[in-house]
Amino acid sequence: MASLLASILIDGFAYGMVLFMVSVGLTVTLGLMRFVNLAHGMFAMIGGYAAASLITMAGVPYILALILAAIVAGIIALGLEISVIRWMYGRPELDQVLLTIGLVFIGIALAGMLFGNSLVPVPLPDMLRGASDLGFRVMPTQRIVAAVVGLLSLLAIWLLLDRTMFGIRLRATVDNARAAGELGINTRRVYAIAFSVGAALAGLGGVVGAELLPVEPYYPLKYLVLFLAVVAVGGPGSVFGSLIAALLLGTVETAGKYLAPGFATIGLFVVMLLVLSWRPDGLFHRKSRL
Amino acid sequence: MTALLEVRNLTKSFGGLKVTNHVDLTLEPGARMALIGPNGAGKTTLVNLITGALAASGGSVRLMGEDVSALPEPVRAARGLIRTFQVTRLFGSMTVAENLRIGAIHRQRRSYAILRRTAVEQALDEAVARVLAQLRLTDRADTPVARLAYGEQRLVELGIALVMEPRVLLLDEPAAGVPQSESHIIMDAIDDLPEDLGVVFIEHDMDLVFRFATEIVVLVSGAVICTGTPSEIAANEEVRRVYFGEAAH
Amino acid sequence: MTSFPTRILGDLAVPLAGLILLALYPSQQAFLAQIAITAILVLSLDLVVGFAGLATLGHAAMFGAGAYAAGLYALHVWSEPLTGLIAGALAGAVVAGATALMLMRAHGLTFLMMTVAISQVLYEIVSKARDVTGGDDGLFGFTMQPVLGVWEFDFFGKLAFWYSLAVLWIVFVLLRRLMVTPFGQTVRAIRDDAGRVGSLGGRVYRHRVVVYTLSGGIAGLAGALSAQTVQVVGLSSLSVTYSAEILVMLVLGGTGRLWGALVGTLVFTVIHHYAASIDPVRWMLFIGLILVVIVLFLPGGLTRGIALIHAWLTGRRAP
């Protein structure tokens, strides 16, 4: 019994950290640019494909591939932000939804053409393959990697928001974009960088989470609800909220998989719908703080 | 005679900050009450609290003797407590007549009518036509509001409120943004309002305030610092110092 | 206000277009019936997206509910078609009404996500309840009685065509009427500025629940028609992909004008029909590109484009 609970909590934590990495950029773009981005999961998929290709085709070491994958996702996101997405800020929500759903379809099609329709594994180095003995339980090392990378990202996000000039500019822009602009902050650049960094984090999550959310062309559509749910339950715009929501939803779905496999998805969605019926603005609704 | 609107002890705090601080107001039928005060004094917040758009932290609002403090905004509106907005909020995809019609539909409680009945349509059309004529907008009836000049949009904003046949009308800077040459149309329309109606209006233009107000309330930092007739207010030292001194226009 | 002859002409457009299409594709009646049914579904979506201004990716839930309800009704209760349509419409309305109570308190991204979640929950339930719904295999094995006891369903879809066209016509004419009633105008006003309607005494939440339920009923009706004419109900009728696809049709034609739903459905389905030979991956790329191009370059869709061209030709300003 205690061991089952420990399994649920540990696996749920690893899964939750993956969800957090993928979703945190989404909550920032929503809070900051009021931009509803259904294509965000695409950046996680891009990360996954990039890492898989680098490792299998170029023999790049895992850790380096992980970093490069995040950079690739970030650069593609930056290109998209400059070419298309920046024109959508301030447009009606429906337009944003339609455009980003269009991007999802294009992404699915391109991924299918380039990488085929089957799952693409992200091969692990021998060191990280297999299982680790935690003393009371043996678990796949991959999960530990996911949890550790997730915690490091969290630390990085905190440092970025709290300790850098960019963080100050970002928070000022969230509080009041117009005033920030009048103070000489280049809000356009802040938006672009925030978008790109969020995508890079998603790319990271796509790689280390590849075991839990396998990389395939339909990835952005298949897990769309999951990523949106993290943001909605956490309270759009709240980084802390999405951390809590990611851990909560990750644990709920993991518990479902252990206790009633086959009903995990329904269980997850029902919990999420109940939370949102109770608090439509999410658990940590904040209008003006990250 | 019961007052139209009685506000007692109305308070609103955000965090520790009291943006509305124990405000008392009494509006008698026929009164034209001007709400003045420097920017950030909490005038619009007060209007939002009275209409129920914002939930108050404390205090009460009575409309024609009845306590409406616990009622949501739409119910207060249905009982005749109607406001306009400082920044024009029109139904952007519609014509002038259609905008007024939305008001008429709600005034006549037809918003669930899924049949077009001649009698209902006539009653709605009449209500719309009456306000159009009153505001001299008849020849603009079929113009999309998006194509109107700002001054005319302000008139439509007022028109939507008038078609509701309010008992208490709260006007948030009705002439804001309107060229001086046109503001008299709006003020004339306010002048033509039924005698027994109570009006509260926020206004920065002191000429307009002293021309129309029967009563002036001065709000500073969320609190009423002084209430009186225009001549009393004009003579009040504190008001001169706090208000006219600081925010001379 | 449109003049009397224009209004009548508008009402006749659906049967006229149906007859023209029939003359063009006399051997494709089953396909034309499919277009008519999809058009009903997209009209119902326009009610939510175009008129109420609520972006949803879960509209197929009500279509699927109506389809399964009509299939089960034919299988276990009575295989009479018209009461089957009512059963389907009721199922759609019940699903929409029940979920609207929850949905309409949310907005923006949360609303959108909940629509997806609700349709996925329904999908999972139907897929798990194999004994009742047939699960992945779909629901089949029911045959329909003749419509009004007179017209038999046939293999070529002749009856399916006339039957679907008639229902589409009725739905279209009723929705056109609805849009100019006080209720329809209030819904549009809520889309433009919900807070303003609240300040006039309007109950935004209730109106949204009502319009969503109504729309769900019509989507359920379309689902029932589909079940009766194809005589198979598949899980894909409930899928989010299908919800996205009908949204593409609506946007292609133009939201907020019932014409757009008709034009968009027709154009999309015909292209899809001819493009069926190309692989589904390229089809997806095509849909994605259409969406991006429309949002960036032609907001308002094809009907808006037609209106602009018409205005340019006649030298008037666009509406």
mmCIF file of C-alpha atoms in Angstrom, chain B residues 24-163:
data_model
loop_
_atom_site.group_PDB
_atom_site.id
_atom_site.type_symbol
_atom_site.label_atom_id
_atom_site.label_comp_id
_atom_site.label_asym_id
_atom_site.label_seq_id
_atom_site.Cartn_x
_atom_site.Cartn_y
_atom_site.Cartn_z
ATOM 1 C CA ASP B 24 -23.009 58.294 1.717
ATOM 2 C CA LEU B 25 -25.217 59.730 -0.998
ATOM 3 C CA THR B 26 -28.920 60.534 -1.242
ATOM 4 C CA LEU B 27 -30.545 61.203 -4.573
ATOM 5 C CA GLU B 28 -34.035 62.713 -4.616
ATOM 6 C CA PRO B 29 -36.365 62.571 -7.634
ATOM 7 C CA GLY B 30 -35.503 65.332 -10.056
ATOM 8 C CA ALA B 31 -32.012 65.828 -8.641
ATOM 9 C CA ARG B 32 -29.064 66.438 -10.976
ATOM 10 C CA MET B 33 -26.104 65.436 -8.895
ATOM 11 C CA ALA B 34 -22.583 66.131 -10.153
ATOM 12 C CA LEU B 35 -19.821 63.871 -8.881
ATOM 13 C CA ILE B 36 -16.523 65.700 -9.118
ATOM 14 C CA GLY B 37 -13.011 65.047 -7.927
ATOM 15 C CA PRO B 38 -9.467 64.739 -9.214
ATOM 16 C CA ASN B 39 -8.373 61.841 -11.403
ATOM 17 C CA GLY B 40 -8.086 58.668 -9.382
ATOM 18 C CA ALA B 41 -10.578 59.874 -6.767
ATOM 19 C CA GLY B 42 -12.647 56.733 -7.352
ATOM 20 C CA LYS B 43 -15.598 58.245 -9.200
ATOM 21 C CA THR B 44 -15.984 55.438 -11.726
ATOM 22 C CA THR B 45 -15.399 52.861 -8.980
ATOM 23 C CA LEU B 46 -18.260 54.421 -7.048
ATOM 24 C CA VAL B 47 -20.532 54.124 -10.083
ATOM 25 C CA ASN B 48 -19.470 50.486 -10.497
ATOM 26 C CA LEU B 49 -20.298 49.802 -6.861
ATOM 27 C CA ILE B 50 -23.712 51.437 -7.099
ATOM 28 C CA THR B 51 -24.680 49.490 -10.222
ATOM 29 C CA GLY B 52 -23.276 46.234 -8.861
ATOM 30 C CA ALA B 53 -20.637 45.839 -11.578
ATOM 31 C CA LEU B 54 -18.184 45.625 -8.687
ATOM 32 C CA ALA B 55 -19.000 43.883 -5.419
ATOM 33 C CA ALA B 56 -18.764 46.256 -2.459
ATOM 34 C CA SER B 57 -16.729 45.358 0.618
ATOM 35 C CA GLY B 58 -19.297 46.972 2.878
ATOM 36 C CA GLY B 59 -22.240 49.341 3.072
ATOM 37 C CA SER B 60 -25.618 49.371 1.343
ATOM 38 C CA VAL B 61 -27.405 50.671 -1.733
ATOM 39 C CA ARG B 62 -31.151 51.270 -1.632
ATOM 40 C CA LEU B 63 -33.122 51.896 -4.780
ATOM 41 C CA MET B 64 -36.536 53.505 -4.254
ATOM 42 C CA GLY B 65 -36.494 52.353 -0.652
ATOM 43 C CA GLU B 66 -35.519 48.760 -1.409
ATOM 44 C CA ASP B 67 -32.156 47.318 -0.448
ATOM 45 C CA VAL B 68 -30.481 46.120 -3.642
ATOM 46 C CA SER B 69 -27.036 45.560 -2.132
ATOM 47 C CA ALA B 70 -27.196 41.804 -2.599
ATOM 48 C CA LEU B 71 -28.597 41.896 -6.124
ATOM 49 C CA PRO B 72 -26.419 41.383 -9.200
ATOM 50 C CA GLU B 73 -25.955 44.129 -11.765
ATOM 51 C CA PRO B 74 -28.583 42.944 -14.289
ATOM 52 C CA VAL B 75 -31.306 42.837 -11.631
ATOM 53 C CA ARG B 76 -30.491 46.359 -10.444
ATOM 54 C CA ALA B 77 -30.551 47.504 -14.056
ATOM 55 C CA ALA B 78 -33.924 45.858 -14.620
ATOM 56 C CA ARG B 79 -35.222 47.877 -11.652
ATOM 57 C CA GLY B 80 -34.283 51.120 -13.324
ATOM 58 C CA LEU B 81 -30.694 51.741 -12.207
ATOM 59 C CA ILE B 82 -28.942 52.488 -15.491
ATOM 60 C CA ARG B 83 -25.469 53.786 -16.286
ATOM 61 C CA THR B 84 -23.369 54.882 -19.226
ATOM 62 C CA PHE B 85 -19.662 54.297 -19.672
ATOM 63 C CA GLN B 86 -16.794 56.735 -19.739
ATOM 64 C CA VAL B 87 -15.290 54.966 -22.743
ATOM 65 C CA THR B 88 -18.066 54.349 -25.244
ATOM 66 C CA ARG B 89 -19.264 50.763 -25.226
ATOM 67 C CA LEU B 90 -21.525 50.212 -28.192
ATOM 68 C CA PHE B 91 -22.475 47.022 -30.002
ATOM 69 C CA GLY B 92 -19.857 47.419 -32.682
ATOM 70 C CA SER B 93 -21.353 45.214 -35.378
ATOM 71 C CA MET B 94 -24.727 46.976 -35.337
ATOM 72 C CA THR B 95 -26.396 50.108 -36.620
ATOM 73 C CA VAL B 96 -27.523 53.000 -34.446
ATOM 74 C CA ALA B 97 -31.119 51.775 -34.399
ATOM 75 C CA GLU B 98 -30.044 48.226 -33.589
ATOM 76 C CA ASN B 99 -27.955 49.481 -30.673
ATOM 77 C CA LEU B 100 -30.942 51.292 -29.194
ATOM 78 C CA ARG B 101 -33.080 48.278 -29.923
ATOM 79 C CA ILE B 102 -30.964 46.148 -27.599
ATOM 80 C CA GLY B 103 -31.879 48.575 -24.841
ATOM 81 C CA ALA B 104 -35.543 48.500 -25.813
ATOM 82 C CA ILE B 105 -35.564 44.677 -25.874
ATOM 83 C CA HIS B 106 -34.352 44.617 -22.300
ATOM 84 C CA ARG B 107 -36.631 47.425 -21.140
ATOM 85 C CA GLN B 108 -39.625 45.542 -22.495
ATOM 86 C CA ARG B 109 -38.294 42.194 -21.276
ATOM 87 C CA ARG B 110 -38.331 40.541 -24.670
ATOM 88 C CA SER B 111 -34.797 39.162 -24.720
ATOM 89 C CA TYR B 112 -36.056 35.573 -24.832
ATOM 90 C CA ALA B 113 -38.617 36.218 -27.604
ATOM 91 C CA ILE B 114 -37.894 33.770 -30.397
ATOM 92 C CA LEU B 115 -40.808 34.818 -32.558
ATOM 93 C CA ARG B 116 -41.206 38.061 -34.461
ATOM 94 C CA ARG B 117 -44.579 39.299 -33.363
ATOM 95 C CA THR B 118 -45.929 42.437 -34.961
ATOM 96 C CA ALA B 119 -47.142 44.005 -31.721
ATOM 97 C CA VAL B 120 -43.807 43.401 -30.028
ATOM 98 C CA GLU B 121 -41.854 44.718 -33.003
ATOM 99 C CA GLN B 122 -43.996 47.852 -33.110
ATOM 100 C CA ALA B 123 -43.478 48.563 -29.436
ATOM 101 C CA LEU B 124 -39.714 48.143 -29.851
ATOM 102 C CA ASP B 125 -39.641 50.291 -32.984
ATOM 103 C CA GLU B 126 -41.596 53.040 -31.253
ATOM 104 C CA ALA B 127 -39.270 53.111 -28.268
ATOM 105 C CA VAL B 128 -36.257 53.304 -30.577
ATOM 106 C CA ALA B 129 -37.797 55.982 -32.799
ATOM 107 C CA ARG B 130 -38.664 58.143 -29.788
ATOM 108 C CA VAL B 131 -35.073 58.190 -28.531
ATOM 109 C CA LEU B 132 -33.677 58.646 -32.032
ATOM 110 C CA ALA B 133 -35.837 61.726 -32.439
ATOM 111 C CA GLN B 134 -34.966 63.030 -28.990
ATOM 112 C CA LEU B 135 -31.245 62.839 -29.764
ATOM 113 C CA ARG B 136 -31.707 64.051 -33.345
ATOM 114 C CA LEU B 137 -30.235 60.818 -34.656
ATOM 115 C CA THR B 138 -33.187 59.777 -36.816
ATOM 116 C CA ASP B 139 -31.346 60.179 -40.097
ATOM 117 C CA ARG B 140 -28.468 58.139 -38.692
ATOM 118 C CA ALA B 141 -30.699 55.211 -37.698
ATOM 119 C CA ASP B 142 -29.321 52.738 -40.243
ATOM 120 C CA THR B 143 -25.676 53.816 -40.045
ATOM 121 C CA PRO B 144 -23.339 51.255 -38.498
ATOM 122 C CA VAL B 145 -22.088 52.752 -35.229
ATOM 123 C CA ALA B 146 -18.520 51.970 -36.231
ATOM 124 C CA ARG B 147 -18.807 54.662 -38.922
ATOM 125 C CA LEU B 148 -20.041 57.434 -36.632
ATOM 126 C CA ALA B 149 -17.903 60.301 -35.409
ATOM 127 C CA TYR B 150 -16.991 60.011 -31.734
ATOM 128 C CA GLY B 151 -19.423 62.706 -30.667
ATOM 129 C CA GLU B 152 -22.279 60.836 -32.283
ATOM 130 C CA GLN B 153 -21.130 57.597 -30.685
ATOM 131 C CA ARG B 154 -21.401 59.331 -27.313
ATOM 132 C CA LEU B 155 -24.983 60.233 -28.205
ATOM 133 C CA VAL B 156 -25.758 56.601 -28.995
ATOM 134 C CA GLU B 157 -24.137 55.599 -25.693
ATOM 135 C CA LEU B 158 -26.548 57.952 -23.967
ATOM 136 C CA GLY B 159 -29.408 56.787 -26.183
ATOM 137 C CA ILE B 160 -28.994 53.168 -25.088
ATOM 138 C CA ALA B 161 -29.430 54.346 -21.506
ATOM 139 C CA LEU B 162 -32.412 56.572 -22.316
ATOM 140 C CA VAL B 163 -34.310 53.851 -24.112
#
